[in-house]
Structure formats: structure tokens, C-alpha cells
Amino acid sequence: MTDTWKAARMDAALVAPYWKVIAFTLLLPVAFVAINRSLLTGVSFAMCFVAMTTGYPFSVAEKSHMERLYGILPVRRRSLVAGRYLLVLGLGAAALTVSLALHPLVLWALGEPVAAADIGRAAAGGALLYTLYTVFQLPGYYRYGAIKGRVFLYIPVAGFLATLLVFPRVPGLAAELAGRAPAALAGLVLAAAVGLYALSVWVSVRIVTRKEL
């Protein structure tokens, strides 16, 4: 775990020049939620924006030719992969926290009622969407690199546009579950996230290992 944490800190240092851009992506959706007047859509938009920044460590490492450095570090590649996933999870958690803190305040200021069930549904939806975006993005970046694999940058955009079409047509099951059994909804999303990330990490480690061979 220590090596994983150190790898995450190293990746955070790599993207240090982009922290202002990342911070901007956390604040821009506030304007979107003010226009759209939907907490769920606003949080989804925020997670889409942040997911588009997950390629920054790959881009910096590729442009700086850091493969040699990774090769001589006394750290297993598995730890390096896990560290990058840890950084991505941290970005997602920060985006979700900021969104759930600011977006309801904006809606309340505009006179829009926001219930606890709305916040719970937005949190579950945002976490699930971010998971779905990143579990496909990261193996793609490991396989093709940030330049050749730039198509993976647009997975969140496609996903967000799809949610704009799907959310209004989804039955009220999620809303009812969030209102009556929020713990069940949270547990379902958490279980899905853990399973998907475990599979994604396994795939990424295999890709990195095969590249070494």
C-alpha cells in the first residue's frame, strides 16, 4: 500500500501544472446546474468533465518519455497501476464532494427545492457514471497511450449525452429506492464500483505486463 500511495503522489506531481484546469472543471458545472435546474444532471456533468482529465498523467508521462524511469524504479508495475487508479479515484471523490456541496446551494438560491433523496440519487448516479467512464478509459490509455488512445477521452462526453436522453425516461425506481432505501442504493453502487474497478485494474496490469514482455 505504501508503494501505491507513493505512485499516486508521483502521478499527482506529474499533473501539477494542470491543477488549475482541474479545479476549473470542478466549478464550471455550477453554471450548468443553474441553467438546467437539475441536481442529477449537474452532478453528471461534473463527473463527465473530471473524467476527461484522467488522461493527463498518461499524456505527461508519454511526452516526457518516462518509461525508462518506471523501468528502474524499485516498485512493481502493479503498484504503479494501482497508484494511478488511486489518483483517479481521488479526483472523482473530490469532484463528487464539491458538486454535492455547491450544486444544492445554487438550486436553493434559485428557489428550487432539493430533498435529501435528490442528493442521494445524485451522489449514486454521479459515482456510478464516473466509475463507468474511468474503468474503460484507463485500460484504453494503458493499451494505446494518451496520443493514440485519445478517443478514450470522449467516453465521458458520449456517456453524458446518453444520460441526457436516458434520465428523463427512466422510471421512478431509482428515486423510490433513494427515498425508501438509501442504504440499499448506496450499497448497490458501491458493490458495482468495487467489482468494476477490480476488473479494470486486473486488465490494466495484464496490459502493462504484456508490454514488458
Short mmCIF file of C-alpha atoms in Angstrom, two decimals:
data_model
loop_
_atom_site.label_atom_id
_atom_site.label_comp_id
_atom_site.label_asym_id
_atom_site.label_seq_id
_atom_site.Cartn_x
_atom_site.Cartn_y
_atom_site.Cartn_z
CA MET A 1 0.00 0.00 0.00
CA THR A 2 2.94 2.33 0.70
CA ASP A 3 4.23 1.89 -2.85
CA THR A 4 0.73 2.50 -4.22
CA TRP A 5 0.44 5.71 -2.23
CA LYS A 6 3.88 6.87 -3.40
CA ALA A 7 2.93 6.10 -7.01
CA ALA A 8 -0.27 8.14 -6.61
CA ARG A 9 1.74 11.07 -5.23
CA MET A 10 4.17 10.83 -8.12
CA ASP A 11 1.30 10.95 -10.63
CA ALA A 12 -0.18 13.90 -8.74
CA ALA A 13 3.16 15.70 -9.12
CA LEU A 14 3.12 14.91 -12.85
CA VAL A 15 -0.19 16.69 -13.33
CA ALA A 16 0.67 19.59 -11.01
CA PRO A 17 0.71 22.08 -13.94
CA TYR A 18 -2.90 21.10 -14.67
CA TRP A 19 -4.34 21.53 -11.19
CA LYS A 20 -5.83 24.92 -12.06
CA VAL A 21 -7.53 23.39 -15.09
CA ILE A 22 -8.84 20.54 -12.97
CA ALA A 23 -10.13 22.99 -10.36
CA PHE A 24 -11.90 24.91 -13.14
CA THR A 25 -13.60 21.70 -14.26
CA LEU A 26 -14.98 21.33 -10.73
CA LEU A 27 -16.50 24.82 -10.77
CA LEU A 28 -17.77 25.08 -14.35
CA PRO A 29 -20.70 22.67 -13.80
CA VAL A 30 -22.07 25.09 -11.18
CA ALA A 31 -23.14 27.36 -14.04
CA PHE A 32 -24.65 24.37 -15.84
CA VAL A 33 -26.80 23.35 -12.88
CA ALA A 34 -28.01 26.93 -12.55
CA ILE A 35 -29.23 26.84 -16.14
CA ASN A 36 -30.54 23.27 -16.17
CA ARG A 37 -32.08 23.37 -12.67
CA SER A 38 -31.38 19.66 -12.16
CA LEU A 39 -29.08 18.36 -9.44
CA LEU A 40 -28.68 14.93 -11.03
CA THR A 41 -27.81 16.38 -14.43
CA GLY A 42 -25.42 18.91 -12.89
CA VAL A 43 -23.53 16.27 -10.93
CA SER A 44 -23.40 14.04 -14.01
CA PHE A 45 -21.94 16.93 -15.99
CA ALA A 46 -19.30 17.49 -13.31
CA MET A 47 -18.27 13.84 -13.31
CA CYS A 48 -18.07 13.90 -17.09
CA PHE A 49 -15.71 16.88 -17.01
CA VAL A 50 -13.44 15.40 -14.35
CA ALA A 51 -13.31 12.03 -16.11
CA MET A 52 -11.92 13.84 -19.15
CA THR A 53 -8.85 14.79 -17.08
CA THR A 54 -7.86 11.19 -16.31
CA GLY A 55 -5.60 11.09 -19.36
CA TYR A 56 -3.32 13.85 -18.04
CA PRO A 57 -0.86 11.52 -16.23
CA PHE A 58 -0.59 9.32 -19.31
CA SER A 59 -0.07 12.32 -21.57
CA VAL A 60 2.66 13.86 -19.40
CA ALA A 61 4.44 10.52 -18.93
CA GLU A 62 4.31 9.77 -22.65
CA LYS A 63 5.55 13.17 -23.73
CA SER A 64 8.34 13.08 -21.14
CA HIS A 65 9.39 9.52 -22.10
CA MET A 66 9.12 8.31 -18.53
CA GLU A 67 9.02 4.61 -19.44
CA ARG A 68 12.73 4.32 -18.58
CA LEU A 69 12.15 5.89 -15.18
CA TYR A 70 9.31 3.49 -14.46
CA GLY A 71 11.56 0.63 -15.50
CA ILE A 72 14.30 1.42 -12.99
CA LEU A 73 12.06 2.31 -10.05
CA PRO A 74 12.16 -0.33 -7.28
CA VAL A 75 8.39 -0.62 -7.47
CA ARG A 76 6.28 -3.31 -9.05
CA ARG A 77 4.25 -2.25 -12.06
CA ARG A 78 1.15 -3.42 -10.23
CA SER A 79 1.76 -0.75 -7.60
CA LEU A 80 2.26 1.91 -10.27
CA VAL A 81 -1.03 0.96 -11.88
CA ALA A 82 -2.82 0.90 -8.54
CA GLY A 83 -1.38 4.31 -7.69
CA ARG A 84 -2.75 5.81 -10.86
CA TYR A 85 -6.16 4.34 -10.14
CA LEU A 86 -5.94 5.77 -6.63
CA LEU A 87 -5.30 9.24 -8.05
CA VAL A 88 -8.25 8.89 -10.42
CA LEU A 89 -10.48 7.79 -7.56
CA GLY A 90 -9.32 10.78 -5.55
CA LEU A 91 -10.22 13.15 -8.38
CA GLY A 92 -13.65 11.57 -8.67
CA ALA A 93 -14.27 11.77 -4.92
CA ALA A 94 -13.22 15.44 -4.88
CA ALA A 95 -15.49 16.26 -7.82
CA LEU A 96 -18.44 14.48 -6.26
CA THR A 97 -17.91 16.17 -2.89
CA VAL A 98 -17.62 19.66 -4.39
CA SER A 99 -20.65 19.10 -6.61
CA LEU A 100 -22.85 17.81 -3.80
CA ALA A 101 -21.78 20.75 -1.64
CA LEU A 102 -22.21 23.56 -4.18
CA HIS A 103 -24.99 22.47 -6.52
CA PRO A 104 -27.74 22.20 -3.89
CA LEU A 105 -26.78 25.65 -2.62
CA VAL A 106 -27.18 27.06 -6.13
CA LEU A 107 -30.56 25.41 -6.55
CA TRP A 108 -31.75 26.60 -3.15
CA ALA A 109 -30.65 30.15 -4.03
CA LEU A 110 -32.73 29.91 -7.19
CA GLY A 111 -35.76 28.74 -5.25
CA GLU A 112 -35.58 25.11 -6.37
CA PRO A 113 -36.39 22.57 -3.65
CA VAL A 114 -33.71 19.95 -3.02
CA ALA A 115 -34.58 16.96 -0.86
CA ALA A 116 -32.23 14.52 0.81
CA ALA A 117 -33.39 11.86 -1.66
CA ASP A 118 -32.34 14.11 -4.54
CA ILE A 119 -28.85 14.45 -3.09
CA GLY A 120 -28.61 10.71 -2.51
CA ARG A 121 -29.75 9.95 -6.04
CA ALA A 122 -27.31 12.48 -7.50
CA ALA A 123 -24.45 11.02 -5.44
CA ALA A 124 -25.25 7.49 -6.56
CA GLY A 125 -25.71 8.50 -10.18
CA GLY A 126 -22.53 10.57 -10.27
CA ALA A 127 -20.44 7.84 -8.66
CA LEU A 128 -21.78 5.18 -10.99
CA LEU A 129 -21.24 7.27 -14.12
CA TYR A 130 -17.68 8.19 -13.12
CA THR A 131 -16.97 4.53 -12.48
CA LEU A 132 -18.33 3.52 -15.88
CA TYR A 133 -16.27 6.20 -17.62
CA THR A 134 -12.94 5.51 -15.94
CA VAL A 135 -12.99 1.70 -15.85
CA PHE A 136 -12.93 1.79 -19.65
CA GLN A 137 -10.69 4.83 -20.08
CA LEU A 138 -7.71 3.67 -18.01
CA PRO A 139 -7.16 0.27 -19.67
CA GLY A 140 -7.53 2.03 -23.01
CA TYR A 141 -4.84 4.55 -22.12
CA TYR A 142 -2.55 1.79 -20.87
CA ARG A 143 -3.08 -0.15 -24.09
CA TYR A 144 -2.78 2.64 -26.66
CA GLY A 145 -1.24 5.59 -24.81
CA ALA A 146 -2.61 9.07 -24.41
CA ILE A 147 -1.95 10.14 -28.01
CA LYS A 148 -3.11 7.11 -29.98
CA GLY A 149 -5.82 6.45 -27.42
CA ARG A 150 -7.24 9.96 -27.39
CA VAL A 151 -10.59 8.51 -28.46
CA PHE A 152 -11.00 7.33 -24.85
CA LEU A 153 -11.03 10.97 -23.82
CA TYR A 154 -14.50 11.28 -25.31
CA ILE A 155 -16.09 8.34 -23.49
CA PRO A 156 -17.44 10.68 -20.76
CA VAL A 157 -18.89 13.03 -23.39
CA ALA A 158 -20.72 10.19 -25.11
CA GLY A 159 -21.86 8.89 -21.74
CA PHE A 160 -23.14 12.27 -20.60
CA LEU A 161 -25.08 12.83 -23.81
CA ALA A 162 -26.58 9.37 -23.39
CA THR A 163 -27.65 10.17 -19.82
CA LEU A 164 -29.42 13.32 -21.02
CA LEU A 165 -31.56 11.08 -23.20
CA VAL A 166 -31.96 8.24 -20.72
CA PHE A 167 -32.56 10.00 -17.40
CA PRO A 168 -35.86 11.65 -18.33
CA ARG A 169 -37.22 8.28 -19.50
CA VAL A 170 -36.03 6.17 -16.59
CA PRO A 171 -38.89 5.07 -14.32
CA GLY A 172 -39.04 6.35 -10.75
CA LEU A 173 -37.44 3.18 -9.37
CA ALA A 174 -34.16 4.93 -8.55
CA ALA A 175 -35.99 7.83 -6.93
CA GLU A 176 -38.13 5.47 -4.86
CA LEU A 177 -35.10 3.41 -3.86
CA ALA A 178 -33.19 6.53 -2.86
CA GLY A 179 -36.11 7.72 -0.78
CA ARG A 180 -37.09 4.46 0.89
CA ALA A 181 -33.85 2.50 0.97
CA PRO A 182 -30.87 4.85 0.55
CA ALA A 183 -28.54 2.32 2.17
CA ALA A 184 -29.52 -0.30 -0.40
CA LEU A 185 -28.87 2.13 -3.25
CA ALA A 186 -25.51 3.14 -1.80
CA GLY A 187 -24.56 -0.49 -1.28
CA LEU A 188 -25.55 -1.41 -4.82
CA VAL A 189 -23.47 1.40 -6.32
CA LEU A 190 -20.52 0.63 -4.05
CA ALA A 191 -20.58 -3.06 -4.95
CA ALA A 192 -20.76 -2.25 -8.65
CA ALA A 193 -17.88 0.23 -8.36
CA VAL A 194 -15.65 -2.19 -6.44
CA GLY A 195 -16.30 -5.01 -8.89
CA LEU A 196 -15.77 -2.89 -11.99
CA TYR A 197 -12.60 -1.24 -10.68
CA ALA A 198 -11.16 -4.60 -9.61
CA LEU A 199 -11.72 -5.94 -13.12
CA SER A 200 -10.35 -2.76 -14.69
CA VAL A 201 -7.17 -2.84 -12.56
CA TRP A 202 -6.65 -6.51 -13.45
CA VAL A 203 -6.95 -5.73 -17.16
CA SER A 204 -4.58 -2.76 -16.90
CA VAL A 205 -1.97 -4.79 -15.02
CA ARG A 206 -2.12 -7.50 -17.68
CA ILE A 207 -1.69 -4.89 -20.42
CA VAL A 208 1.35 -3.37 -18.70
CA THR A 209 2.86 -6.80 -18.03
CA ARG A 210 2.46 -7.91 -21.64
CA LYS A 211 4.09 -4.70 -22.85
CA GLU A 212 7.13 -5.51 -20.75
CA LEU A 213 7.35 -8.96 -22.30
#
